[in-house]
C-alpha positions as YAML, in Angstrom:
chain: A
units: angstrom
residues:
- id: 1
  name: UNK
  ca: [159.71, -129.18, 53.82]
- id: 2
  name: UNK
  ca: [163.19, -128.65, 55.55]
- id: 3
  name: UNK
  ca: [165.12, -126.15, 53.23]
- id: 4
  name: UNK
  ca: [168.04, -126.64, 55.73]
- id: 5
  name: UNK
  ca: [169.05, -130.04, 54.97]
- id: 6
  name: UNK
  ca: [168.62, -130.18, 51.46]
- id: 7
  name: UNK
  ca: [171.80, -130.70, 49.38]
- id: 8
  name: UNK
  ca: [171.81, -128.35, 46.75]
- id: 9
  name: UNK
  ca: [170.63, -130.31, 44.17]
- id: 10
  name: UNK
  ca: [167.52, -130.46, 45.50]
- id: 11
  name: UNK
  ca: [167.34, -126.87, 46.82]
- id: 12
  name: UNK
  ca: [167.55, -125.61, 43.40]
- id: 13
  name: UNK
  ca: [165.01, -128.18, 42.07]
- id: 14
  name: UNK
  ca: [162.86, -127.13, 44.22]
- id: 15
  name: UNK
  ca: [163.53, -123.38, 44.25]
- id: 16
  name: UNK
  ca: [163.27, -123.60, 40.13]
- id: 17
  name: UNK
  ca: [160.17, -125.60, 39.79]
- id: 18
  name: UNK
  ca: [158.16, -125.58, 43.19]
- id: 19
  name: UNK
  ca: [158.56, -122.26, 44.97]
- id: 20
  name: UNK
  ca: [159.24, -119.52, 42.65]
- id: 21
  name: UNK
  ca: [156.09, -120.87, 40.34]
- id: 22
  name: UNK
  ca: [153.79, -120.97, 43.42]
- id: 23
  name: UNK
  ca: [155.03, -117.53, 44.24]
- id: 24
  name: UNK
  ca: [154.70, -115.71, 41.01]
- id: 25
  name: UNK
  ca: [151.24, -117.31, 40.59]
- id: 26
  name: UNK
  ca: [150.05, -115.68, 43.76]
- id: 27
  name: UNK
  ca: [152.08, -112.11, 44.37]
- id: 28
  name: UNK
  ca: [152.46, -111.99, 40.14]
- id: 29
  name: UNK
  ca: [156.05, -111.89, 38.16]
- id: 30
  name: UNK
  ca: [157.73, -109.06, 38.89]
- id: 31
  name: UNK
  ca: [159.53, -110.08, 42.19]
- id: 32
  name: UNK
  ca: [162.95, -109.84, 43.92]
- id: 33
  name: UNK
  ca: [164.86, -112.05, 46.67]
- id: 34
  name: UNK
  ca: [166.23, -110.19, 49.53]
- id: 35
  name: UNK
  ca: [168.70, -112.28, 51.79]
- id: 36
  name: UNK
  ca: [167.46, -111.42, 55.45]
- id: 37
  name: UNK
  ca: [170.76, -112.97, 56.82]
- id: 38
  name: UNK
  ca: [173.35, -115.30, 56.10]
- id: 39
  name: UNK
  ca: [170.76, -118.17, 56.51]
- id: 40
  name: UNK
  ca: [167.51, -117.24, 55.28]
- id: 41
  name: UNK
  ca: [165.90, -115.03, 52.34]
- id: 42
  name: UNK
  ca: [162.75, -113.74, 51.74]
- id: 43
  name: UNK
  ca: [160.76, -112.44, 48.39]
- id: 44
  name: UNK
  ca: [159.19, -109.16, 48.07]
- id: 45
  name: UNK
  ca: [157.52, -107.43, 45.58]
- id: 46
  name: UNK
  ca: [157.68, -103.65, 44.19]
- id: 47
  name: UNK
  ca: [154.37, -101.46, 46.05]
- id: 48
  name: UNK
  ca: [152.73, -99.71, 43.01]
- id: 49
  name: UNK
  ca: [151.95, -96.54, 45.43]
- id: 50
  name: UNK
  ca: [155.59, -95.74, 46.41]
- id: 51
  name: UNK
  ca: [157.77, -97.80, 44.67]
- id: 52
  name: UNK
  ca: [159.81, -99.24, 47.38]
- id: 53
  name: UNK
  ca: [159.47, -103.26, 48.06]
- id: 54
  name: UNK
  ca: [156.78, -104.88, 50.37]
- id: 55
  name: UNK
  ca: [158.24, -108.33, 51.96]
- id: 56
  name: UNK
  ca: [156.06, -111.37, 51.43]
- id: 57
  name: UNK
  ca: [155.69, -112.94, 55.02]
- id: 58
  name: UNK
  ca: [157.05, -116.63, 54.47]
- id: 59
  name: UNK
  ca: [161.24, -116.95, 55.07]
- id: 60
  name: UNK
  ca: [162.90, -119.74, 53.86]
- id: 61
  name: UNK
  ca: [165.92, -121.19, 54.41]
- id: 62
  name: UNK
  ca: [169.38, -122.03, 52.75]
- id: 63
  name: UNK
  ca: [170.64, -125.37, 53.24]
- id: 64
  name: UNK
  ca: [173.43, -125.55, 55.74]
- id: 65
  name: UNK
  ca: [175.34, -127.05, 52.75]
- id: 66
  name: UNK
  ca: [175.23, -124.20, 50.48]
- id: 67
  name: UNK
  ca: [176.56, -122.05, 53.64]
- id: 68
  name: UNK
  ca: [179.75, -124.36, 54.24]
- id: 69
  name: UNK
  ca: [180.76, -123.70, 50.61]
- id: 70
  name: UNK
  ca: [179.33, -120.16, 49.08]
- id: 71
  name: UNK
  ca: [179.83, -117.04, 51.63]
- id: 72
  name: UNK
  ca: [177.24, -114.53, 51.77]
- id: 73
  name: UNK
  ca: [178.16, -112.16, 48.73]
- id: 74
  name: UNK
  ca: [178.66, -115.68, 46.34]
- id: 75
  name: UNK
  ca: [175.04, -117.20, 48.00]
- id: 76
  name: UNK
  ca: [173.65, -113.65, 46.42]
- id: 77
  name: UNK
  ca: [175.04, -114.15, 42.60]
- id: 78
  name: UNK
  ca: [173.89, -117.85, 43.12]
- id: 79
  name: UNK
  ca: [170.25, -116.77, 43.80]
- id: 80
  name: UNK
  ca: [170.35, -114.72, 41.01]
- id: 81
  name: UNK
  ca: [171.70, -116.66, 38.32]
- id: 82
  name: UNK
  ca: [169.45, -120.28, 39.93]
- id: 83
  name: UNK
  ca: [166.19, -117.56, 39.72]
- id: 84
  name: UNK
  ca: [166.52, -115.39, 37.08]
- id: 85
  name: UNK
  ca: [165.52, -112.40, 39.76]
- id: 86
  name: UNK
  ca: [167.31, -109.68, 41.09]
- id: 87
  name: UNK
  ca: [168.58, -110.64, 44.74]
- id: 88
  name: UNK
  ca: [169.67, -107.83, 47.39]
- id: 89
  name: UNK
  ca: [170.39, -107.91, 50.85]
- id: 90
  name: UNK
  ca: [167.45, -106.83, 53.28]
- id: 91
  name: UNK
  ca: [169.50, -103.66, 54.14]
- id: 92
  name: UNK
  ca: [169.75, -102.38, 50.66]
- id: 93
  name: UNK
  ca: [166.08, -101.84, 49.63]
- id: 94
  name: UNK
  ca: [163.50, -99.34, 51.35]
- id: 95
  name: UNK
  ca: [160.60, -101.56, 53.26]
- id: 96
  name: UNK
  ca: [157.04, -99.99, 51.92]
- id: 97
  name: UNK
  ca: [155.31, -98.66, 54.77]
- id: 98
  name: UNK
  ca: [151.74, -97.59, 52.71]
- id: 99
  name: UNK
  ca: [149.74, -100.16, 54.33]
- id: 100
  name: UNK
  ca: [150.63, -100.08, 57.71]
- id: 101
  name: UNK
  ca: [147.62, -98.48, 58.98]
- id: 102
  name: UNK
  ca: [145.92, -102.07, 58.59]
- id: 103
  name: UNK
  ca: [144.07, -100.59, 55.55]
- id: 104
  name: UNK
  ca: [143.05, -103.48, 53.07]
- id: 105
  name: UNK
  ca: [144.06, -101.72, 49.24]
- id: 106
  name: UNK
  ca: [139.66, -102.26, 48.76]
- id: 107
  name: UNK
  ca: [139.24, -100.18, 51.75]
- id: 108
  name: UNK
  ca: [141.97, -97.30, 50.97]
- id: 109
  name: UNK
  ca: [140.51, -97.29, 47.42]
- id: 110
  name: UNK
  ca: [136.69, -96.60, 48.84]
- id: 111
  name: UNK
  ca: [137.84, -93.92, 51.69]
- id: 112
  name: UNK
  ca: [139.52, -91.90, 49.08]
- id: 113
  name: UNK
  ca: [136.33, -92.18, 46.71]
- id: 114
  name: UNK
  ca: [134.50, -91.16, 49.58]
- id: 115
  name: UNK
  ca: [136.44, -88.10, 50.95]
- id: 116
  name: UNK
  ca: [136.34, -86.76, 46.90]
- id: 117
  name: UNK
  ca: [132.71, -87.26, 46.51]
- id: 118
  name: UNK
  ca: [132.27, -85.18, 49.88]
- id: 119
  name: UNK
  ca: [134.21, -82.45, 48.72]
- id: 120
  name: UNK
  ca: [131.42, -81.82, 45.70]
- id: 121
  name: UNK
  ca: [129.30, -78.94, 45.83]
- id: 122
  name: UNK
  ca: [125.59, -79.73, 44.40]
- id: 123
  name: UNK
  ca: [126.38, -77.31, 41.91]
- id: 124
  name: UNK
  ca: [129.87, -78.35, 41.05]
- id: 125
  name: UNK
  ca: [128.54, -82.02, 41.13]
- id: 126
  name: UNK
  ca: [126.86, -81.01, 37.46]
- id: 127
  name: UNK
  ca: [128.30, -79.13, 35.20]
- id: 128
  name: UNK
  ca: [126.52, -78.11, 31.67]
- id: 129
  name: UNK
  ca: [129.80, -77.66, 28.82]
- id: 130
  name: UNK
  ca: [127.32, -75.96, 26.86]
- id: 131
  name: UNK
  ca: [127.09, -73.04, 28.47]
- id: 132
  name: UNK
  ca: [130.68, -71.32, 27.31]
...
């Protein structure tokens, strides 16, 4: 679908009932809209590690309607009161950088279980309460 030449009618049908439902049903509810440029936005999603966002891949576009009307600032406060989410520019939130060593989260999880269950001692690995 071409987000560009949408009127905005449309664009916030679709933004309301199609896209924002399909996107909280995959990444979950707790998402934000970060403008990219004066053109495009992008969602992201809070990283439970470090707290800063991690950007979904897909952009999408704002109709070259919207643009001629509502500056960059106004196209902000539109996307938040159309979405109900918070909407910042790219520049204002921290990118999460945890997974960037191409660690899956399945594969993180098991190398930390692993590196912990090395560090046992046989006779730290049991440890009999009764004794004190």
């Amino acid at each position: 679908m071409n987000m560009k030449r949408m009127t905005q009618k449309e664009f916030d049908e679709y933004v309301v009932t199609s896209l924002i439902p399909e996107i909280q049903e995959e990444h979950g509810s707790d998402l934000i809209i970060l403008l990219t440029d004066a053109e495009s936005f992008k969602f992201a999603k809070e990283c439970e590690l470090c707290h800063d966002y991690i950007l979904l891949d897909k952009e999408y576009d704002i109709p070259k309607v919207m643009k001629a009307i509502i500056h960059n600032r106004e196209i902000l406060s539109y996307l938040e009161v159309l979405t109900g989410l918070d909407v910042y520019e790219l520049n204002e939130v921290n990118e999460c950088e945890c997974y960037d060593d191409d660690f899956s989260m399945d594969e993180e999880e098991n190398y930390y279980e692993e590196i912990c269950e090395d560090d046992l001692l046989s006779e730290d690995a049991y440890d009999d309460y009764d004794e004190y």
